[in-house]
């Protein structure tokens, strides 16, 4: 424990374990681990929910008394062909139903990359469509189509700006500002945004954008992990514990607080070394770092 | 050659070889290579200029009849301690004098990263200052101090936004918009910006920002190379020949043309495989790709 004996440790009432952080655990183990560590909420991933079975997953989490802070993830909306568009629509409708069943309003959306970066030969031999402006337009169109279904199910499509390192192959939404612009035509309770420190820490407009997101009622989730160097061969796995990289958690967390965000703070880390460690140890480090670097600024 | 026999190949009158692209060549070899290939301009690096000797370098380039489209680079302005600030000031003054001596107005500025990412133990064990807002403020202050000296020497400080992948360790200026805001208080002939496709291709505001840069007379350089995947262990070396990655050169080059930019187009590629190839072959591929993917949109 990092807090001194006798000092009041910041409470964990807003901490959420995104279950990708303890990837080796089943959903059942993650739920047990969170409860044992005093963490009151979990962010879930569709693959581990599917593995447990949707109804059973909902039951597990609810009987453990945990909140579900978000479901990861819908998205992958950039296909330009009819079959791809139809498949994405069906998959996202399924994700919306899953979110509603699990008792969360917040469905995180990773919108997908360029067709040239997602074909059978990509990324080694890119062929095909590099039109980023058109890919972004298709994302707007797909979101517009999903909004009525999401609203019916009281689920919010939470647009996630991904770090520009992923603009080619994973998400053509690269900034919080871009997500807010896309969200604007739709009700705040149906299209929101997430601030994930790994993806947006570098943004020169971040403070103003966080305020804008919160003021308009669209700030749906605050996810924390660090930007570590050197970048891993798979940059997705470069995420680290808070304090192991270069993110200024005091500044960003203060902006989130000042903007009025009062929701959960999810720790979501993809990192092979952390995945190889025992889950209980991961939870303890995550709690220590949250208490040291995040909670004091909330 | 990629152009068909009989078809008029786009001319090379605006093409510039950034000598980092042919890293294995001395300055003399790069000058000879450019002349032999019909390339009328070069972008120079301070280290290869120093190796040749400043006066001799100026002489070499000028007697070959080449334009110098830019000098790379000044910058590294984020130090917070007096000694670091003074050292950066002296080094940048030297770079300004070098640019003037070489006959270019355009000194490219890579402004430096966070102190926490540039210490002796970084990036493996980050300690110290992660205050990105303050680091950016120091860059503004250092630029303000350099402006009079640059103006006296008729040299422009050309702010380079680097891809956010480099925000921690190389440049706290991450977007073209941020560079334009920083430049605004200063005359356009003394503080400009560069559009390097590798760094800015993902920016959702890119078209508007290129127009803004050109309209205000600050668009000092257009540099082209591709964003290739997978990211190399050293992301600096992930740059590829145009066409080998995911950048939409027709869109970005059209924006640059429509905005009224009429200057040189520098090809600047850092890539170990390309560096290991014979320089003449590199120049030929670069010319072919320029003719196919860039020149038709200029």
XYZ file of C-alpha atoms in Angstrom:
596
model
C 0.000 0.000 0.000
C 1.257 3.416 -0.884
C -0.802 5.368 1.604
C 0.766 5.868 5.014
C -0.622 4.047 8.014
C -3.186 6.230 9.663
C -3.732 8.420 6.590
C -7.223 8.167 5.156
C -6.838 6.407 1.800
C -8.999 7.934 -0.923
C -12.047 5.728 -1.249
C -12.659 3.499 -4.227
C -16.306 4.419 -4.720
C -15.742 5.630 -8.296
C -13.158 3.065 -9.400
C -14.067 0.565 -12.095
C -12.094 -2.430 -13.279
C -12.201 -2.716 -17.022
C -11.898 -6.460 -17.396
C -9.423 -6.172 -20.287
C -6.921 -5.232 -17.575
C -7.155 -8.733 -16.119
C -7.387 -10.496 -19.436
C -6.380 -13.929 -18.153
C -9.355 -13.980 -15.795
C -12.786 -15.250 -16.771
C -15.669 -12.885 -16.131
C -16.459 -14.824 -12.970
C -12.908 -14.436 -11.678
C -12.901 -10.730 -12.513
C -16.161 -10.207 -10.660
C -14.816 -12.078 -7.620
C -11.520 -10.197 -7.813
C -13.229 -6.816 -7.983
C -15.473 -7.620 -5.027
C -12.552 -8.925 -2.961
C -10.541 -5.764 -3.686
C -13.404 -3.433 -2.821
C -13.874 -2.173 -6.391
C -17.553 -1.335 -6.907
C -17.805 -1.332 -10.728
C -16.634 -3.174 -13.819
C -16.287 -2.274 -17.485
C -17.048 -5.361 -19.545
C -15.917 -6.681 -22.910
C -18.272 -8.446 -25.247
C -15.997 -11.453 -25.766
C -15.815 -12.306 -22.076
C -19.554 -11.700 -21.740
C -20.185 -14.068 -24.647
C -17.902 -16.652 -23.088
C -19.902 -16.547 -19.847
C -23.240 -16.286 -21.677
C -25.123 -12.976 -21.727
C -27.827 -13.766 -19.187
C -25.400 -15.455 -16.840
C -22.978 -12.540 -17.136
C -25.729 -10.081 -16.243
C -26.697 -12.259 -13.295
C -23.108 -12.666 -12.077
C -22.413 -8.947 -12.043
C -25.734 -8.007 -10.555
C -25.679 -10.567 -7.745
C -22.170 -9.415 -6.865
C -23.611 -5.921 -6.409
C -21.312 -4.393 -9.033
C -22.195 -1.512 -11.348
C -21.408 -1.966 -15.032
C -19.689 1.275 -16.032
C -19.520 0.433 -19.749
C -19.570 -2.286 -22.357
C -16.696 -2.482 -24.836
C -17.366 -2.332 -27.675
C -19.442 -1.580 -30.700
C -18.186 0.107 -33.824
C -16.157 -0.934 -36.882
C -18.464 1.110 -39.072
C -16.209 2.085 -41.981
C -17.065 -0.650 -44.504
C -17.989 0.794 -47.895
C -19.729 -2.300 -49.328
C -23.348 -3.274 -48.699
C -22.505 -6.580 -47.034
C -20.015 -4.916 -44.698
C -22.485 -2.164 -43.844
C -25.247 -4.666 -43.094
C -22.965 -6.846 -40.982
C -21.819 -3.836 -38.936
C -25.427 -2.761 -38.386
C -26.433 -6.195 -37.079
C -23.382 -6.504 -34.870
C -23.963 -3.097 -33.327
C -27.624 -3.812 -32.706
C -26.549 -6.964 -30.876
C -24.082 -4.916 -28.828
C -26.828 -2.439 -27.900
C -29.057 -5.272 -26.685
C -26.153 -6.724 -24.707
C -25.453 -3.376 -23.018
C -29.097 -3.014 -22.037
C -29.194 -6.574 -20.716
C -26.054 -6.021 -18.656
C -27.529 -2.898 -17.104
C -25.223 -0.263 -18.550
C -26.185 2.746 -20.649
C -22.695 3.214 -22.057
C -21.631 1.285 -25.156
C -18.086 2.254 -26.149
C -17.682 2.606 -29.922
C -14.337 2.004 -31.674
C -15.328 3.055 -35.147
C -12.821 1.228 -37.360
C -10.018 2.163 -39.737
C -9.475 2.690 -43.434
C -10.580 -0.054 -45.831
C -6.992 -0.074 -47.148
C -5.784 -1.048 -43.675
C -8.338 -3.739 -42.968
C -8.255 -5.912 -46.074
C -6.815 -9.441 -46.168
C -3.319 -8.214 -47.050
C -3.233 -5.209 -44.734
C -1.201 -3.718 -43.245
C 1.795 -5.223 -45.031
C 0.587 -4.544 -48.566
C -1.986 -1.790 -48.510
C -4.308 -1.749 -51.467
C -7.533 0.076 -51.916
C -9.359 2.899 -50.296
C -7.362 5.524 -48.375
C -10.070 8.181 -48.463
C -10.128 9.208 -44.808
C -12.719 11.948 -45.308
C -15.154 9.477 -46.878
C -14.507 6.849 -44.186
C -15.343 9.434 -41.527
C -18.512 10.365 -43.383
C -19.591 6.717 -43.415
C -19.101 6.552 -39.652
C -21.472 9.518 -39.244
C -24.049 7.821 -41.446
C -23.849 4.518 -39.577
C -24.167 6.278 -36.204
C -27.235 8.150 -37.452
C -28.806 4.837 -38.474
C -28.099 3.257 -35.074
C -29.392 6.142 -32.957
C -33.110 5.195 -32.965
C -32.363 1.588 -31.988
C -29.968 2.720 -29.240
C -32.539 5.233 -27.930
C -35.246 2.544 -27.794
C -32.949 0.460 -25.610
C -31.835 3.404 -23.466
C -28.254 2.806 -24.504
C -25.778 5.535 -25.416
C -23.340 5.149 -28.296
C -20.114 6.406 -26.729
C -17.699 7.574 -29.419
C -14.091 6.882 -28.559
C -11.389 9.009 -30.146
C -8.376 6.758 -30.580
C -4.804 8.026 -30.600
C -3.816 9.022 -34.158
C -1.370 6.118 -34.164
C -4.503 4.001 -34.841
C -6.074 6.245 -37.499
C -5.203 3.890 -40.371
C -6.127 0.531 -38.937
C -8.483 0.940 -35.994
C -10.381 4.215 -35.654
C -10.804 7.107 -38.055
C -12.060 9.190 -35.116
C -8.854 10.681 -33.742
C -9.813 13.608 -31.510
C -12.371 14.396 -28.856
C -13.349 17.473 -30.857
C -14.155 15.362 -33.890
C -16.309 13.015 -31.771
C -18.196 15.944 -30.246
C -18.887 17.378 -33.696
C -20.165 14.014 -34.881
C -22.336 13.663 -31.763
C -23.872 17.144 -31.960
C -26.948 16.395 -34.100
C -28.065 13.640 -31.721
C -29.470 13.710 -28.171
C -26.812 13.708 -25.454
C -28.412 10.678 -23.831
C -27.966 8.661 -27.033
C -24.565 9.744 -28.384
C -21.727 10.515 -26.001
C -17.931 10.490 -25.848
C -15.277 8.853 -23.683
C -12.033 10.390 -22.482
C -9.338 7.709 -22.371
C -6.081 9.276 -21.214
C -3.955 7.006 -23.415
C -5.675 8.257 -26.537
C -6.109 11.972 -25.843
C -3.424 13.079 -23.367
C -1.459 14.894 -26.099
C -4.386 16.981 -27.418
C -3.631 20.712 -27.109
C -7.369 21.442 -26.833
C -8.080 18.746 -24.259
C -9.113 20.958 -21.341
C -11.621 22.936 -23.412
C -12.968 19.784 -25.057
C -13.508 17.996 -21.743
C -15.461 21.025 -20.528
C -17.483 21.087 -23.731
C -18.235 17.359 -23.437
C -19.369 17.642 -19.831
C -21.364 20.867 -20.363
C -23.326 19.250 -23.162
C -23.998 16.140 -21.071
C -22.005 13.871 -23.345
C -19.050 12.888 -21.146
C -19.999 9.256 -20.653
C -16.800 7.702 -19.324
C -13.344 8.529 -18.006
C -10.796 5.786 -18.636
C -7.276 5.929 -17.276
C -3.980 4.294 -18.119
C -0.574 5.630 -19.074
C 1.285 6.296 -22.345
C 4.494 4.304 -21.974
C 7.606 4.258 -24.110
C 9.089 2.638 -26.050
C 6.030 1.879 -28.165
C 5.418 -1.874 -28.303
C 5.457 -3.765 -31.608
C 1.689 -3.890 -31.150
C 0.985 -0.309 -30.038
C -2.311 -1.410 -28.508
C -0.258 -3.096 -25.795
C 1.781 0.005 -24.927
C -0.680 1.000 -22.232
C 0.767 1.060 -18.735
C -0.210 1.554 -15.113
C -0.750 5.189 -14.189
C 2.657 6.571 -13.272
C 4.667 4.304 -15.581
C 4.499 6.687 -18.542
C 4.077 10.326 -19.471
C 0.444 11.246 -18.859
C -0.176 14.143 -16.480
C -2.992 12.567 -14.445
C -3.263 15.470 -12.044
C -3.996 17.935 -14.867
C -6.397 15.760 -16.858
C -8.250 14.433 -13.796
C -8.635 17.990 -12.506
C -10.119 19.065 -15.839
C -12.551 16.144 -15.674
C -13.542 17.105 -12.118
C -13.853 20.824 -12.871
C -16.004 20.002 -15.876
C -18.423 18.314 -13.488
C -17.961 14.652 -14.363
C -19.180 12.553 -11.453
C -19.139 9.080 -12.991
C -16.896 6.062 -12.734
C -13.205 6.001 -13.495
C -12.290 2.884 -15.424
C -8.803 1.478 -15.457
C -8.271 -0.172 -18.819
C -4.785 -1.483 -19.551
C -3.686 -3.732 -22.398
C -0.159 -4.868 -21.627
C 1.297 -8.341 -21.997
C 3.499 -8.072 -18.926
C 0.527 -7.047 -16.800
C -1.610 -9.794 -18.318
C 1.073 -12.328 -17.387
C 1.045 -11.231 -13.726
C -1.427 -12.644 -11.167
C -4.741 -10.784 -11.302
C -4.744 -9.952 -7.595
C -1.381 -8.233 -7.955
C -2.663 -6.240 -10.943
C -5.676 -5.082 -8.945
C -3.509 -4.037 -6.014
C -1.141 -1.988 -8.211
C -4.087 -0.456 -10.005
C -5.667 0.542 -6.682
C -2.392 1.969 -5.356
C -1.808 4.048 -8.466
C -5.419 5.201 -8.540
C -5.116 6.375 -4.936
C -1.793 8.120 -5.570
C -2.339 9.712 -8.949
C -6.024 9.910 -9.823
C -8.335 9.924 -6.792
C -6.718 12.981 -5.126
C -7.737 15.075 -8.143
C -11.277 13.777 -8.542
C 9.589 4.440 -64.995
C 5.941 4.328 -64.177
C 4.756 6.789 -66.792
C 3.867 5.294 -70.147
C 6.155 5.844 -73.120
C 5.042 8.946 -74.925
C 3.073 10.330 -71.996
C 4.454 13.608 -70.702
C 5.873 12.862 -67.266
C 5.035 15.541 -64.709
C 8.077 17.755 -64.384
C 10.285 17.779 -61.324
C 10.555 21.544 -61.020
C 9.096 21.589 -57.503
C 10.661 18.394 -56.181
C 13.216 18.603 -53.394
C 15.383 15.832 -51.979
C 15.568 16.045 -48.233
C 18.998 14.581 -47.670
C 17.824 12.484 -44.711
C 16.237 10.276 -47.365
C 19.688 9.307 -48.645
C 21.318 9.152 -45.255
C 24.263 7.027 -46.328
C 25.359 9.708 -48.801
C 27.632 12.597 -47.895
C 26.350 16.045 -48.769
C 28.541 16.014 -51.864
C 27.066 12.707 -53.032
C 23.526 13.930 -52.352
C 24.153 17.085 -54.381
C 25.609 15.058 -57.257
C 22.761 12.554 -57.022
C 20.094 15.254 -57.109
C 21.683 16.962 -60.093
C 22.060 13.674 -61.974
C 18.406 12.808 -61.329
C 17.136 16.218 -62.401
C 15.975 17.249 -58.937
C 16.329 21.022 -58.597
C 16.269 21.467 -54.797
C 17.515 19.937 -51.582
C 16.437 20.077 -47.952
C 19.524 19.914 -45.770
C 20.312 18.598 -42.309
C 22.637 20.392 -39.965
C 24.743 17.322 -39.211
C 25.610 16.673 -42.854
C 26.243 20.392 -43.361
C 28.590 20.384 -40.354
C 30.371 17.323 -41.714
C 31.014 19.094 -45.018
C 31.770 22.424 -43.332
C 29.235 25.262 -43.512
C 30.947 27.433 -46.117
C 31.849 24.474 -48.282
C 28.301 23.131 -48.032
C 26.885 26.476 -49.155
C 29.369 26.546 -52.018
C 28.642 22.952 -53.074
C 24.914 23.487 -53.281
C 25.141 26.854 -54.934
C 27.636 25.827 -57.602
C 25.459 22.835 -58.415
C 22.621 25.267 -59.091
C 20.343 23.725 -56.462
C 17.828 25.604 -54.336
C 17.864 24.896 -50.610
C 14.223 24.350 -49.708
C 14.820 24.104 -45.943
C 17.322 23.435 -43.211
C 16.493 20.765 -40.621
C 16.461 21.609 -37.821
C 16.322 23.959 -34.904
C 14.211 23.439 -31.828
C 14.434 21.363 -28.641
C 13.157 24.288 -26.648
C 11.415 22.615 -23.714
C 14.184 22.696 -21.087
C 13.000 24.207 -17.808
C 16.421 24.937 -16.291
C 18.530 28.023 -17.015
C 21.447 26.097 -18.491
C 19.162 24.147 -20.793
C 17.365 27.310 -21.883
C 20.642 29.103 -22.598
C 22.056 26.131 -24.521
C 18.924 25.911 -26.662
C 19.072 29.637 -27.407
C 22.684 29.434 -28.579
C 22.085 26.335 -30.649
C 19.095 27.880 -32.381
C 20.974 31.095 -33.096
C 23.672 28.986 -34.724
C 21.024 27.192 -36.780
C 19.586 30.538 -37.938
C 23.015 31.683 -39.085
C 23.532 28.370 -40.883
C 20.210 28.680 -42.708
C 21.051 32.206 -43.840
C 24.517 31.113 -44.988
C 23.057 28.191 -46.950
C 20.614 30.507 -48.700
C 17.339 29.228 -47.310
C 14.733 31.213 -45.405
C 13.118 28.114 -43.903
C 14.487 26.648 -40.670
C 12.403 23.651 -39.600
C 11.810 23.569 -35.833
C 11.247 20.309 -33.928
C 10.446 21.752 -30.543
C 11.294 18.912 -28.153
C 9.428 16.675 -25.726
C 8.623 16.515 -22.040
C 11.489 16.815 -19.553
C 10.309 13.474 -18.102
C 10.968 11.839 -21.470
C 14.358 13.365 -22.155
C 16.281 12.768 -18.945
C 19.159 10.292 -18.618
C 16.867 7.413 -17.669
C 14.068 8.158 -20.109
C 12.052 6.671 -21.585
C 12.435 3.428 -19.627
C 12.069 4.971 -16.176
C 10.256 8.262 -16.474
C 10.864 10.624 -13.590
C 10.150 14.282 -13.335
C 8.144 16.814 -15.201
C 5.080 15.653 -17.160
C 3.435 19.086 -17.309
C 2.611 19.284 -21.000
C 0.827 22.625 -20.754
C 3.890 24.223 -19.147
C 6.267 22.647 -21.679
C 4.184 24.117 -24.489
C 4.248 27.511 -22.793
C 8.055 27.378 -22.626
C 8.177 26.662 -26.364
C 6.145 29.830 -27.004
C 8.495 31.847 -24.828
C 11.632 30.509 -26.525
C 10.188 31.195 -29.976
C 9.347 34.770 -28.927
C 12.956 35.257 -27.816
C 14.347 33.915 -31.101
C 12.094 35.936 -33.407
C 14.169 39.166 -33.491
C 17.394 37.260 -34.273
C 15.664 35.223 -36.980
C 14.148 38.378 -38.498
C 17.563 40.078 -38.602
C 18.891 37.140 -40.593
C 15.819 36.903 -42.845
C 15.200 33.378 -41.640
C 11.805 31.942 -40.772
C 11.269 29.657 -37.782
C 9.108 26.923 -39.297
C 7.133 25.149 -36.581
C 6.672 21.463 -37.265
C 3.734 19.666 -35.690
C 4.887 16.110 -35.030
C 2.545 13.132 -34.950
C 1.158 12.696 -31.415
C 3.136 9.459 -31.170
C 6.098 11.783 -30.501
C 4.383 14.113 -28.018
C 6.232 12.694 -25.003
C 9.760 12.431 -26.312
C 10.220 14.648 -29.346
C 7.750 17.467 -29.922
C 5.061 18.900 -27.684
C 3.596 20.610 -30.758
C 1.206 17.978 -32.086
C -1.170 19.692 -34.500
C -1.002 22.228 -37.282
C -3.678 24.251 -35.477
C -1.532 24.489 -32.378
C 1.458 25.660 -34.448
C -0.663 28.306 -36.187
C -1.918 29.598 -32.840
C 1.641 29.789 -31.539
C 2.760 31.582 -34.717
C -0.042 34.148 -34.741
C 1.583 36.931 -32.693
C 4.621 37.001 -34.979
C 5.132 38.173 -38.566
C 4.392 35.503 -41.183
C 7.831 36.001 -42.706
C 9.470 35.092 -39.397
C 7.311 32.283 -37.978
C 5.747 29.710 -40.291
C 4.580 26.116 -40.306
C 5.352 22.955 -42.279
C 2.907 20.327 -43.439
C 4.587 16.911 -43.309
C 2.106 14.266 -44.418
C 3.503 11.650 -42.037
C 2.753 13.834 -39.047
C -0.598 15.387 -39.935
C -2.421 13.084 -42.360
C -4.869 11.920 -39.646
C -5.953 15.420 -38.554
C -9.722 15.878 -39.026
C -9.200 19.641 -39.459
C -6.327 19.320 -41.928
C -7.981 20.860 -44.993
C -9.133 23.966 -43.106
C -5.781 24.318 -41.358
C -3.800 24.097 -44.595
C -5.990 26.844 -46.032
C -5.519 28.942 -42.911
C -1.738 28.459 -43.061
C -1.520 29.439 -46.703
C -3.948 32.364 -46.426
C -1.900 33.850 -43.606
C 1.339 33.403 -45.557
C 2.782 30.911 -43.106
C 2.835 27.690 -45.152
C 6.592 27.405 -45.491
C 7.095 23.834 -46.639
C 5.254 20.753 -47.856
C 7.011 17.495 -46.999
C 5.802 14.141 -48.232
C 6.265 10.541 -47.171
C 3.870 7.781 -46.169
C 2.533 6.408 -42.889
C 3.406 2.711 -43.032
C 2.366 -0.132 -40.780
C 3.374 -1.962 -38.717
C 4.991 0.806 -36.678
C 8.738 0.204 -36.372
C 10.385 -0.267 -32.975
C 11.723 3.238 -33.560
C 8.600 4.986 -34.883
C 10.752 7.681 -36.487
C 11.790 5.059 -39.034
C 8.225 4.069 -39.972
C 8.166 6.580 -42.791
C 7.801 5.048 -46.231
C 7.756 5.939 -49.913
C 4.529 7.562 -51.026
C 2.165 4.722 -51.895
C 3.583 2.226 -49.399
C 1.271 3.282 -46.576
C -2.071 4.887 -45.855
C -1.755 8.586 -46.637
C -4.211 9.991 -49.168
C -1.746 12.040 -51.235
C -4.334 13.112 -53.788
C -6.534 14.719 -51.114
C -3.780 16.404 -49.105
C -1.819 17.583 -52.148
C -5.013 19.017 -53.644
C -5.679 20.936 -50.421
C -2.132 22.294 -50.531
C -2.596 23.360 -54.169
C -6.044 24.872 -53.622
C -4.686 26.806 -50.656
C -2.219 28.443 -53.045
C 1.061 26.881 -51.955
C 3.550 27.210 -54.804
C 6.776 26.157 -53.113
C 8.921 23.051 -53.143
C 7.764 19.583 -52.236
C 10.350 17.818 -50.115
C 10.558 14.074 -49.888
C 11.824 13.218 -46.427
C 11.932 9.540 -45.496
C 13.603 7.920 -42.512
C 13.588 4.191 -43.086
C 16.391 1.743 -42.473
C 15.558 -0.415 -45.479
C 15.611 2.602 -47.766
C 18.840 3.833 -46.188
C 20.411 0.447 -46.892
C 19.518 0.632 -50.609
C 21.731 2.376 -53.192
C 21.038 6.125 -53.259
C 20.374 6.202 -57.014
C 17.658 3.580 -56.602
C 16.083 5.570 -53.776
C 16.010 8.692 -55.942
C 14.435 6.808 -58.813
C 11.661 5.341 -56.641
C 11.092 8.719 -55.057
C 10.771 10.359 -58.480
C 8.423 7.635 -59.740
C 6.154 7.899 -56.727
C 6.222 11.697 -56.835
C 5.144 11.596 -60.488
C 2.403 9.038 -59.805
C 0.950 10.228 -56.531
C 1.902 13.830 -55.821
C 2.735 15.875 -58.918
C -0.610 15.229 -60.686
C -2.387 17.019 -57.827
C -0.040 19.973 -57.491
